Short mmCIF file of C-alpha atoms in Angstrom, two decimals:
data_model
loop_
_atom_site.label_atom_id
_atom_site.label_comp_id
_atom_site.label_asym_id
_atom_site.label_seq_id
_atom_site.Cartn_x
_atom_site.Cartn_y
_atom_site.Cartn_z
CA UNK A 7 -33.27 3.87 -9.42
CA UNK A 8 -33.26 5.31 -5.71
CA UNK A 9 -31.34 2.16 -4.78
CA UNK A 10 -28.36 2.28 -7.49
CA UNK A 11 -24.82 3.44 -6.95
CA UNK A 12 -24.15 7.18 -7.80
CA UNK A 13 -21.62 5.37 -9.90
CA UNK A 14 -24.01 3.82 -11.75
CA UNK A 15 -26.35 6.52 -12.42
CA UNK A 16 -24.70 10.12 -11.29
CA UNK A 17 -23.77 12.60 -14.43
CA UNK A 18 -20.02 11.86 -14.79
CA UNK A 19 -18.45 15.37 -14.23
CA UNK A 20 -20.43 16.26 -11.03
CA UNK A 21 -19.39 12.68 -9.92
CA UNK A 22 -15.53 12.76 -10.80
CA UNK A 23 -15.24 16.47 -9.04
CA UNK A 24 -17.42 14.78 -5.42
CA UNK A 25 -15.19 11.42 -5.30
CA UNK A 26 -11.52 12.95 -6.50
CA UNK A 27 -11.58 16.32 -4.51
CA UNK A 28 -10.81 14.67 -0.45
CA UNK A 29 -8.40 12.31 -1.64
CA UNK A 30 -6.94 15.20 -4.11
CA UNK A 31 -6.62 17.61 -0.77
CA UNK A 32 -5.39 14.91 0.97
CA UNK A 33 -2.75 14.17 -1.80
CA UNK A 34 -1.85 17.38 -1.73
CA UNK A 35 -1.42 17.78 2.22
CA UNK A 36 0.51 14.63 2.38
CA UNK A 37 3.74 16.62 0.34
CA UNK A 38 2.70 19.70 1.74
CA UNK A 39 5.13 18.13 4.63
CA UNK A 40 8.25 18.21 2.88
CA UNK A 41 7.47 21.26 0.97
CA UNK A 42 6.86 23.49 3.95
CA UNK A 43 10.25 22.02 5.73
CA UNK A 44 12.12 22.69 2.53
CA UNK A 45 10.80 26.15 1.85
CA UNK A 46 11.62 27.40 5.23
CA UNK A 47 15.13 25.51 5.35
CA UNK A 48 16.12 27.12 1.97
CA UNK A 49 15.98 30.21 4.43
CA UNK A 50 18.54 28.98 6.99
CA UNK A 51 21.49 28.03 4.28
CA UNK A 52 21.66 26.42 0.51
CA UNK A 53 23.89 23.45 2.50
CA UNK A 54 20.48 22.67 4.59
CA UNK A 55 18.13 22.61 1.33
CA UNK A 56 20.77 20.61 -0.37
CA UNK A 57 20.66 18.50 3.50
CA UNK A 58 16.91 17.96 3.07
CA UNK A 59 17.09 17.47 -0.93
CA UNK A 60 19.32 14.26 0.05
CA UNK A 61 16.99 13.13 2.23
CA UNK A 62 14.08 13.58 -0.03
CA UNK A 63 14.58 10.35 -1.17
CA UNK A 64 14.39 8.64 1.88
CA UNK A 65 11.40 10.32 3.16
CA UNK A 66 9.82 9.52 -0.13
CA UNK A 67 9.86 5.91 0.24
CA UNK A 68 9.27 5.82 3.90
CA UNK A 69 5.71 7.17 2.57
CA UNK A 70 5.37 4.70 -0.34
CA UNK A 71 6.18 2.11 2.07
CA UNK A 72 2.70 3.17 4.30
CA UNK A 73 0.63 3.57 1.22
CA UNK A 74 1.64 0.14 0.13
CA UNK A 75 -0.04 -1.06 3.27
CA UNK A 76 -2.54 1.46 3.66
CA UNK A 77 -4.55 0.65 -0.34
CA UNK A 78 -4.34 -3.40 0.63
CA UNK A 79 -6.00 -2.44 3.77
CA UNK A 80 -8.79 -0.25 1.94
CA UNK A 81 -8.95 -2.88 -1.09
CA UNK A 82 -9.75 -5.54 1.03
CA UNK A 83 -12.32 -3.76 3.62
CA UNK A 84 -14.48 -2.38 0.56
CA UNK A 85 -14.16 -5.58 -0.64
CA UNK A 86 -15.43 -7.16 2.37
CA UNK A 87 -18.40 -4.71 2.69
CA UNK A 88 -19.35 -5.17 -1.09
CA UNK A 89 -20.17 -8.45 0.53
CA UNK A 90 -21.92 -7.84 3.22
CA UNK A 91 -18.97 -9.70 5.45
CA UNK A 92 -18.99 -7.10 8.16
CA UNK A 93 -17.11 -9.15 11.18
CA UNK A 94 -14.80 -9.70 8.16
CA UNK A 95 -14.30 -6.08 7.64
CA UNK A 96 -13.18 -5.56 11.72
CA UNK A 97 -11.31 -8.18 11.31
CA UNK A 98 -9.02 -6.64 8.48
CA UNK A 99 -9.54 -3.65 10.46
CA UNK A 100 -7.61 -5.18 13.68
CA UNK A 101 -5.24 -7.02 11.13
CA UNK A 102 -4.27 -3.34 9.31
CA UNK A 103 -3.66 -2.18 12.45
CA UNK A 104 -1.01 -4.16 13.72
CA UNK A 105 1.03 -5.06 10.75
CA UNK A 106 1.43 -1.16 10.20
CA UNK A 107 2.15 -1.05 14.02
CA UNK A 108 4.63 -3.63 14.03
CA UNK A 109 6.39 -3.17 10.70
CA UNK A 110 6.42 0.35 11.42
CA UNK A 111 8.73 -0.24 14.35
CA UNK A 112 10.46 -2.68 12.66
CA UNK A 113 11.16 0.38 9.73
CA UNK A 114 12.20 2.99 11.87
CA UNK A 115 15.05 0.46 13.37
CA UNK A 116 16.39 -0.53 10.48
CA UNK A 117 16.13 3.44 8.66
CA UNK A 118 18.31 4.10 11.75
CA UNK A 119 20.95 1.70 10.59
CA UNK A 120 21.12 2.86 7.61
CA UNK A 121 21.37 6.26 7.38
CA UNK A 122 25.12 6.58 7.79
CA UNK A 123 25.75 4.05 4.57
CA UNK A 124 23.29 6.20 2.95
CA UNK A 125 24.43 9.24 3.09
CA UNK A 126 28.36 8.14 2.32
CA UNK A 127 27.95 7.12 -0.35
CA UNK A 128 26.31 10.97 -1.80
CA UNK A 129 28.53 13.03 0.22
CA UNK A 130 31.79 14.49 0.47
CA UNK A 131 31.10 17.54 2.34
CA UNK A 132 31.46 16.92 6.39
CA UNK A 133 28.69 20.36 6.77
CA UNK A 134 26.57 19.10 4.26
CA UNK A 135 26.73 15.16 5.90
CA UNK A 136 25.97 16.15 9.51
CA UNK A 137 23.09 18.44 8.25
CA UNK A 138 21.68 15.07 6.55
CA UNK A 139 22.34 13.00 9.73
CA UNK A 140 20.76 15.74 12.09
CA UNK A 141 17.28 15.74 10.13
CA UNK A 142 17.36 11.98 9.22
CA UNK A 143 18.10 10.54 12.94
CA UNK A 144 14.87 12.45 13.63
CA UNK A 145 12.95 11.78 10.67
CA UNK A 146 13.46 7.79 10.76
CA UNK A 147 10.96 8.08 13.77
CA UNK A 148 7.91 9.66 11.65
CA UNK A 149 7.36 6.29 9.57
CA UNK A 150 5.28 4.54 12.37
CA UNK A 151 3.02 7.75 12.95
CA UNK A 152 2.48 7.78 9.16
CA UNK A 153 2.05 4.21 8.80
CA UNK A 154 -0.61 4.13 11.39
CA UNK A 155 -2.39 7.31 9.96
CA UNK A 156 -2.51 6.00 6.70
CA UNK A 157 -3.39 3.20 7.73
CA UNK A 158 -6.18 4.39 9.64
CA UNK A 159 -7.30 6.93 6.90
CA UNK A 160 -7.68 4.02 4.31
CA UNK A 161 -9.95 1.92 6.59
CA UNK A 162 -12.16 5.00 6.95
CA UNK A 163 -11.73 5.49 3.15
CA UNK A 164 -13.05 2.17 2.37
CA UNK A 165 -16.35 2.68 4.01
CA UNK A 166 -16.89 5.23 1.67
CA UNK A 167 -16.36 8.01 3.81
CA UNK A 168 -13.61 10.85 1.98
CA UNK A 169 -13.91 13.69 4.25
CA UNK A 170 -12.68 12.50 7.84
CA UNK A 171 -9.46 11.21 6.98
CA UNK A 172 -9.00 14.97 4.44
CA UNK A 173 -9.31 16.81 8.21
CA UNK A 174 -6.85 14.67 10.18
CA UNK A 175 -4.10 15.12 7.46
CA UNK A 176 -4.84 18.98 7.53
CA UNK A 177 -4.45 19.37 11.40
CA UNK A 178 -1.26 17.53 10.93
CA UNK A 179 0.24 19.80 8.22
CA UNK A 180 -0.72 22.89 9.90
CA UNK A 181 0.97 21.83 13.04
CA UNK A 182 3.87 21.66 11.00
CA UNK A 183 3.39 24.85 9.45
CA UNK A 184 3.55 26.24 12.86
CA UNK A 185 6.15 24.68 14.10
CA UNK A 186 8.51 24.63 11.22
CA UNK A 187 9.89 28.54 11.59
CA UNK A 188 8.92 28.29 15.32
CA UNK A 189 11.85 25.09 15.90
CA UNK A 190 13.81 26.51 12.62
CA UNK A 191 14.83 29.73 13.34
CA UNK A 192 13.78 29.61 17.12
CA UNK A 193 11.34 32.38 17.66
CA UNK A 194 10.06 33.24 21.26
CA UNK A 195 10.21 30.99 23.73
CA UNK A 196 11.17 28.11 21.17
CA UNK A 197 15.31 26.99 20.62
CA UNK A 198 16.66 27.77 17.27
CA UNK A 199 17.03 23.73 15.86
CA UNK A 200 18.11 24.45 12.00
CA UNK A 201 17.54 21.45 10.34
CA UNK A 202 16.13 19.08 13.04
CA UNK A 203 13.58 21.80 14.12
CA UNK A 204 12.04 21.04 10.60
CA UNK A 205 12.05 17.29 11.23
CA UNK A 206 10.81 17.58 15.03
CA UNK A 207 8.24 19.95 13.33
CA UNK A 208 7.59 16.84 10.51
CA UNK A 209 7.25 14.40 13.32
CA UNK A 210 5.06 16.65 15.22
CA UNK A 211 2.87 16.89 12.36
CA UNK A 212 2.47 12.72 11.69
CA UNK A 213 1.97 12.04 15.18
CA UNK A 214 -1.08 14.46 15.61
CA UNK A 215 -2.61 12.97 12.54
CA UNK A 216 -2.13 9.50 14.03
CA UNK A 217 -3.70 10.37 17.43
CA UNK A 218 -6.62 12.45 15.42
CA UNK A 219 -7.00 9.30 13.14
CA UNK A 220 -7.13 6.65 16.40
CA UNK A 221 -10.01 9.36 17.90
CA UNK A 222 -11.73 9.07 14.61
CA UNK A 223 -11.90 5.18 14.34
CA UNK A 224 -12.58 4.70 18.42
CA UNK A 225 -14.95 7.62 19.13
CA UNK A 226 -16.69 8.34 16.32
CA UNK A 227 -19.48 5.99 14.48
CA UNK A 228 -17.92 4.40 11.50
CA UNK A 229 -19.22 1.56 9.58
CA UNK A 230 -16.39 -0.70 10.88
CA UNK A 231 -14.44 -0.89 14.07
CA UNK A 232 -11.34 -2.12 15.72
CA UNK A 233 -12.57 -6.01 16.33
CA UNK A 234 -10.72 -7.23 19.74
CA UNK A 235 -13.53 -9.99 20.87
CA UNK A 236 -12.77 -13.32 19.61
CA UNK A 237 -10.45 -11.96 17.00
CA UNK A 238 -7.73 -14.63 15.72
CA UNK A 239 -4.57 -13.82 13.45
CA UNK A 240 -5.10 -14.88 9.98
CA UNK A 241 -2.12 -14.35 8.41
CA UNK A 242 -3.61 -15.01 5.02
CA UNK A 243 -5.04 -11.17 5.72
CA UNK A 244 -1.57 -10.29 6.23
CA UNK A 245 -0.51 -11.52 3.23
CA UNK A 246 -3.51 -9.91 1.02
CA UNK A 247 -2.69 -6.91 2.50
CA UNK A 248 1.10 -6.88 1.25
CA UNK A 249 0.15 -8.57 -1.72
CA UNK A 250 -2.96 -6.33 -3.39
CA UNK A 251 -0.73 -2.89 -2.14
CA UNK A 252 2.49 -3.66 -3.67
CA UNK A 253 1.80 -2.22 -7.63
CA UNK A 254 0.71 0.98 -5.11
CA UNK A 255 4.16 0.99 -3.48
CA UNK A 256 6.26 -0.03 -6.95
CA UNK A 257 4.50 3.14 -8.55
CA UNK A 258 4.82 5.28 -5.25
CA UNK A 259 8.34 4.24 -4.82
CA UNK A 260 9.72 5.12 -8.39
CA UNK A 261 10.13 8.61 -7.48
CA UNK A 262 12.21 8.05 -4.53
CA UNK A 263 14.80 5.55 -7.00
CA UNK A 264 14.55 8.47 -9.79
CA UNK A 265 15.78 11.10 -7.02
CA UNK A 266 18.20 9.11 -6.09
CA UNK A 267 20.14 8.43 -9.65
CA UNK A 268 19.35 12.31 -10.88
CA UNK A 269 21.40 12.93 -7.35
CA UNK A 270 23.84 11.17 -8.32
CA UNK A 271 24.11 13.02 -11.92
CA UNK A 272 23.84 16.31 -10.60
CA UNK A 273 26.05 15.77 -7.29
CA UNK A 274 28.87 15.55 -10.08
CA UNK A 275 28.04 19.40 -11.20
CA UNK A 276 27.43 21.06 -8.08
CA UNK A 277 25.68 20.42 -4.78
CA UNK A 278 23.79 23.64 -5.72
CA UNK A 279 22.39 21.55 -8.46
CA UNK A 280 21.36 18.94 -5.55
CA UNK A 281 19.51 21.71 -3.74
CA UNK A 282 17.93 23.15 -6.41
CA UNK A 283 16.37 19.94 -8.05
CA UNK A 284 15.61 19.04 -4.21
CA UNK A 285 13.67 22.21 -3.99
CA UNK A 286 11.97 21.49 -7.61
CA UNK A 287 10.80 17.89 -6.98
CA UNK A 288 8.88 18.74 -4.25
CA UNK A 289 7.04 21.40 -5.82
CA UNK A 290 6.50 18.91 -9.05
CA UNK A 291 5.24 16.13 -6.52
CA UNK A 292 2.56 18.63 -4.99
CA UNK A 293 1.70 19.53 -8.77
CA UNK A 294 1.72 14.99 -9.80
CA UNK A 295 0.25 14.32 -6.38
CA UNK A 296 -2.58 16.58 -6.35
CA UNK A 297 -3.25 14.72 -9.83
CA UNK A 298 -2.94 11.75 -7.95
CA UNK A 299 -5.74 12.63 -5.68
CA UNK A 300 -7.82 13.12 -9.02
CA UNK A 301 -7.08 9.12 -10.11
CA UNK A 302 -8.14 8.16 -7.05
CA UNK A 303 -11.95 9.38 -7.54
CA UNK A 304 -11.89 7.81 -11.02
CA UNK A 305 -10.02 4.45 -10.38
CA UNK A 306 -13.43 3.69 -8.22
CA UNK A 307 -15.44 4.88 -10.75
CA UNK A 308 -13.76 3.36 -14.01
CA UNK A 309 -13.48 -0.10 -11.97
CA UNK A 310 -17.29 0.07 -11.14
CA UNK A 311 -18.23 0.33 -14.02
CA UNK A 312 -15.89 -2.08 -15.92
CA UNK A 313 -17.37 -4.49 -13.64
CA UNK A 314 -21.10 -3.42 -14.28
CA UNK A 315 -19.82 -3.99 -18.40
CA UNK A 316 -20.99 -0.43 -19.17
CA UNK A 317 -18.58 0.68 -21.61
CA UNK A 318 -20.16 4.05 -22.28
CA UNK A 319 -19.69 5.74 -18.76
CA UNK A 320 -16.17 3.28 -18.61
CA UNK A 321 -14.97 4.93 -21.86
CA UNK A 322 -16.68 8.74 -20.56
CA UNK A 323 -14.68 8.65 -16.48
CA UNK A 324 -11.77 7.99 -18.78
CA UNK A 325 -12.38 11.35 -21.12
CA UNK A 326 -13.06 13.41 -18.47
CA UNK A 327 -10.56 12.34 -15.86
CA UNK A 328 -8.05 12.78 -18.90
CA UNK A 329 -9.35 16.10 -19.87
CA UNK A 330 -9.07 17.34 -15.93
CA UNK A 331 -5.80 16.07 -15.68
CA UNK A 332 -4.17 17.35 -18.77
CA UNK A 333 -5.72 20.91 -17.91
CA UNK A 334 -4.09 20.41 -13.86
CA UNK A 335 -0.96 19.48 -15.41
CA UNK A 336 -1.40 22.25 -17.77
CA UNK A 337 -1.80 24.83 -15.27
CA UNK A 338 1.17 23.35 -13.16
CA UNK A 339 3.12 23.71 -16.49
CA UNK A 340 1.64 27.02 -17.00
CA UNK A 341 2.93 28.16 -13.40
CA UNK A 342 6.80 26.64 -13.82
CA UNK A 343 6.87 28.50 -17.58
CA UNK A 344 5.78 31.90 -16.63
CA UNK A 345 7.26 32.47 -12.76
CA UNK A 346 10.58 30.53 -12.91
CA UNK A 347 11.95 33.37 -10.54
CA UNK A 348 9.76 34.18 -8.17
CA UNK A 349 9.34 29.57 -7.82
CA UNK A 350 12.71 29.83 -6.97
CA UNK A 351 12.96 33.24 -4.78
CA UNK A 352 10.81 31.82 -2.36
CA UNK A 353 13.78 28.91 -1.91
CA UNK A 354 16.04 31.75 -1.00
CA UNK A 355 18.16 30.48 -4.35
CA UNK A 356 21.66 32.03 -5.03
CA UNK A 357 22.53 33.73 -8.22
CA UNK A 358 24.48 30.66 -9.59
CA UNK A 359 21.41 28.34 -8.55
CA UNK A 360 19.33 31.23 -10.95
CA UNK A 361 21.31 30.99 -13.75
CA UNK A 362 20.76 27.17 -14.60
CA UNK A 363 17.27 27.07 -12.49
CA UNK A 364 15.40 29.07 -14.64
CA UNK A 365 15.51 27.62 -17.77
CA UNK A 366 15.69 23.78 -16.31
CA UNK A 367 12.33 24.86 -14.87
CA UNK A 368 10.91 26.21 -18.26
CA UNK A 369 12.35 22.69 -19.77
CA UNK A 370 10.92 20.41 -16.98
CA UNK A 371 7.54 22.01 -17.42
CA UNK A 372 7.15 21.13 -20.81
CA UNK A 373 6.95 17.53 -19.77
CA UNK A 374 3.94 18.01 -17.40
CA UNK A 375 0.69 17.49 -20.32
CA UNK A 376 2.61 14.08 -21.12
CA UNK A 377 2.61 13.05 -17.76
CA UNK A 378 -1.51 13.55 -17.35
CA UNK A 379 -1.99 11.11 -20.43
CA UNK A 380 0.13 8.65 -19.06
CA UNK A 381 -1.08 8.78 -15.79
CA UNK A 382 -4.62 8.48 -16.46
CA UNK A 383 -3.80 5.46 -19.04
CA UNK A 384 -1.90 3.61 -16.44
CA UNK A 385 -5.06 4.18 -14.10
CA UNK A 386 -7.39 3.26 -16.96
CA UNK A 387 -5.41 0.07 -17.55
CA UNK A 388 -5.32 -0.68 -13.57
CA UNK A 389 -9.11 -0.52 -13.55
CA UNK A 390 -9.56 -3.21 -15.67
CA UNK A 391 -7.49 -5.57 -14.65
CA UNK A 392 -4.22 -4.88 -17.13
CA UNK A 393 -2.07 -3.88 -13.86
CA UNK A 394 1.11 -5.03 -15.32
CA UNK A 395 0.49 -2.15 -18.24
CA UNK A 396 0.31 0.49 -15.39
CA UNK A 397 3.15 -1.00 -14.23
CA UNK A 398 5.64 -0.96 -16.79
CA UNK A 399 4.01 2.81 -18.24
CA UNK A 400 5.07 3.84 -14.25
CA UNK A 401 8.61 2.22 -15.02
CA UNK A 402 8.98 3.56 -17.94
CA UNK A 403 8.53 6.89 -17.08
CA UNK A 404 10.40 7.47 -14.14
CA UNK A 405 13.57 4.77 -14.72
CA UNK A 406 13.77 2.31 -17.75
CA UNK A 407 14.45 5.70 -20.13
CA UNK A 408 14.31 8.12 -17.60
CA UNK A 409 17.68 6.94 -16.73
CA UNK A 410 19.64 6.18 -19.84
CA UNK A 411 18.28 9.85 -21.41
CA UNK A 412 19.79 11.46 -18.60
CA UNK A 413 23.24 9.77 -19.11
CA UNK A 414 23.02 10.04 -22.83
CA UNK A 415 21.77 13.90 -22.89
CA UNK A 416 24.03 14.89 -19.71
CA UNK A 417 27.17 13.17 -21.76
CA UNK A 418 26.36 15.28 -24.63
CA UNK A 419 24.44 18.34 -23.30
CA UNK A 420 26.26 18.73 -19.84
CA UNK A 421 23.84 19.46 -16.63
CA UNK A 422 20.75 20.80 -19.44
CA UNK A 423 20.56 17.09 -20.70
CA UNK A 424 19.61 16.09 -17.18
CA UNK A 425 16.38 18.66 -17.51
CA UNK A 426 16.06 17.83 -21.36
CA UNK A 427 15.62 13.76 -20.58
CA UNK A 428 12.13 14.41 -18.69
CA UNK A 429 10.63 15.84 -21.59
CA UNK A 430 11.70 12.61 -23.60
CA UNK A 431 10.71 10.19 -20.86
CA UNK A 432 7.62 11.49 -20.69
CA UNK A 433 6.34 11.92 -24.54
CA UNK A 434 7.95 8.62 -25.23
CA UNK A 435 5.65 6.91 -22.67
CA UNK A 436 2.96 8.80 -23.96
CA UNK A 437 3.55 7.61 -27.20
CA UNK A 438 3.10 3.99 -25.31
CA UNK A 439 0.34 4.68 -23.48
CA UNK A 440 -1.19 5.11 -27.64
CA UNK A 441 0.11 2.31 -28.60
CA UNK A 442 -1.63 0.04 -25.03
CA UNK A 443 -4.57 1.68 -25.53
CA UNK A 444 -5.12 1.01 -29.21
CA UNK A 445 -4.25 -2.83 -28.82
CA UNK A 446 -6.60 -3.24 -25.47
CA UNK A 447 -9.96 -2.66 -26.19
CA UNK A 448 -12.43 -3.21 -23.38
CA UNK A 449 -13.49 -6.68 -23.37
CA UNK A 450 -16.20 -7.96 -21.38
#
């Protein structure tokens, strides 16, 4: 017994909270970025938040375009250590490390390019469009910091160890808590920067993480290393990488298409509307992605065990990691429901962004207990094998009717539809999720 996995033998609660709480703080630092810039931006003007709402999208994707990389680099080094191919493992190591390198320059080039089309076709406003350009032209230059990072953090994380990469994400989000109303607002010696003091502060805050994450992997013992000796590009690695991350990226990148087409609803109300859906997202996303962190302890464990054909603890990670996201999402709700005012207050929101934020927040919330039951169904599917079911639940949810509710209900309900179409994305996937889960009993 002293030789089995913990996943084999641990009691399931204690073992969900010990493998889901680092990569749920780390979820949760990881939009603590945007958050922070957008809180203290709401302060400067409601044309900056609706700036940085517009560019939520962007920024978004940049990050779903790391993780992609960053889960086929941690797939295939577990996998690799599962099989006691060690010079293997360094070798995906070296081979993570310079396709996030490279394609992370390659990125911030071509976001450069195309942040003027970008932005065109959103905006009429000229204050509103240089605001955007100002914090993009400097954001574009975070994505090969965070690639690297995240990179970096999912090597570590696929040796097993959780808590190392959890610290090197929380030095970089307090340096940008720091900096963001030092660069902002320009207090003591520091130049007031509006908008691009939050993305120098953003910036700031990736980079340190990335040099952190490098002194982790170099100078620190880990149970893999950066392999240099001998090493020869196999661009088969390359391929697996891109290959085994891209569900990751389709479900991480969703959000960033479903900003982009409610922006384009809402930008035909008011660019108030914009900011204030800007200002709600990212507060949602810290609410989802915090969830997030809490599928990524039981993915390991539901996959383990699927493997081991132990249907009992399969079936009991799945109860529990439902029952702990349902009561998350439940609080989040809880939170939205009861303090719609004082949510918004601390985005500095006007009196005409109060009169319609309020109750879209109290309607939005209502959608949050649907979204834990699909989530952890997608995540149940993914673990054994049925990825194209987490797949289309993720499409589902956030575009295929996402998208044609909100121009049905905003035809017939005005800007409340827009709010009103969550709640029926959501319980209509839920009602899915039933439906998959019925018809796909675990077969060994």
């Amino acid at each position: 017994m002293a030789n089995q996995n913990k996943m084999a033998t641990k009691p399931m609660l204690p073992l969900i909270i010990s493998m889901a709480l680092p990569p749920l703080c780390s979820m949760f630092m990881q939009y603590t970025y945007n958050f922070v810039d957008c809180i203290f931006v709401s302060w400067v003007s409601e044309d900056a938040l609706t700036a940085v709402s517009l560019s939520f999208p962007i920024t978004t994707f940049m990050i779903a375009l790391s993780i992609w990389l960053g889960v086929g680099i941690n797939v295939l080094i577990a996998r690799s250590l599962g099989q006691q191919r060690l010079d293997e493992a360094n070798s995906v190591v070296s081979h993570g490390l310079i396709i996030s390198s490279v394609l992370g320059t390659v990125l911030v080039i071509l976001l450069l390019l195309i942040i003027k089309p970008y932005f065109i076709l959103f905006i009429d406003d000229p204050v509103i469009y240089e605001l955007c350009l100002e914090y993009m032209y400097i954001c574009a230059f975070f994505q090969l910091p965070s690639m690297v990072h995240i990179a970096i953090q999912k090597i570590i994380q696929g040796t097993g160890n959780m808590l190392a990469p959890m610290w090197f994400q929380i030095a970089g989000v307090v340096l940008n808590c720091i900096l963001d109303p030092l660069l902002i607002f320009g207090l003591g010696p520091f130049p007031e920067m509006g908008v691009r003091g939050a993305a120098v502060s953003t910036l700031s805050g990736y980079t340190l993480s990335m040099v952190l994450a490098f002194y982790v992997l170099i100078c620190t013992k880990q149970k893999v290393k950066i392999k240099t000796k001998g090493l020869v590009i196999d661009w088969k690695i390359f391929k697996d990488i891109i290959v085994i991350g891209t569900p990751s990226f389709i479900m991480n990148a969703l959000g960033a298409f479903m900003v982009t087409f409610a922006n384009i609803f809402l930008i035909g109300f008011s660019t108030t509307a914009v900011a204030f859906f800007g200002a709600y997202f990212k507060a949602q996303q810290m609410i989802v992605m915090t969830v997030n962190g809490l599928i990524q302890g039981c993915i390991p464990i539901m996959s383990f065990n699927f493997g081991a054909k132990d249907k009992k603890r399969l079936q009991e990670a799945f109860r529990y990691g439902t029952g702990i996201a349902v009561i998350m999402m439940g609080l989040g709700a809880g939170l939205l429901f009861l303090f719609p005012v004082t949510i918004l207050k601390i985005f500095m929101a006007s009196p005409e962004m109060m009169s319609f934020g309020v109750p879209a927040l109290r309607i939005m919330a209502l959608s949050y207990v649907f979204n834990g039951v699909a989530t952890m169904v997608a995540s149940y599917m993914q673990s054994c094998g049925k990825v194209r079911y987490s797949i289309v639940i993720n499409l589902l949810r956030q575009l295929a009717i996402l998208l044609p509710a909100m121009w049905l209900l905003s035809g017939a309900m005005g800007m409340s539809g827009i709010w009103y179409s969550f709640i029926v994305a959501e319980a209509l996937t839920c009602l899915y999720c039933g439906y998959v889960y019925k018809k796909n009993p675990v077969a060994f």
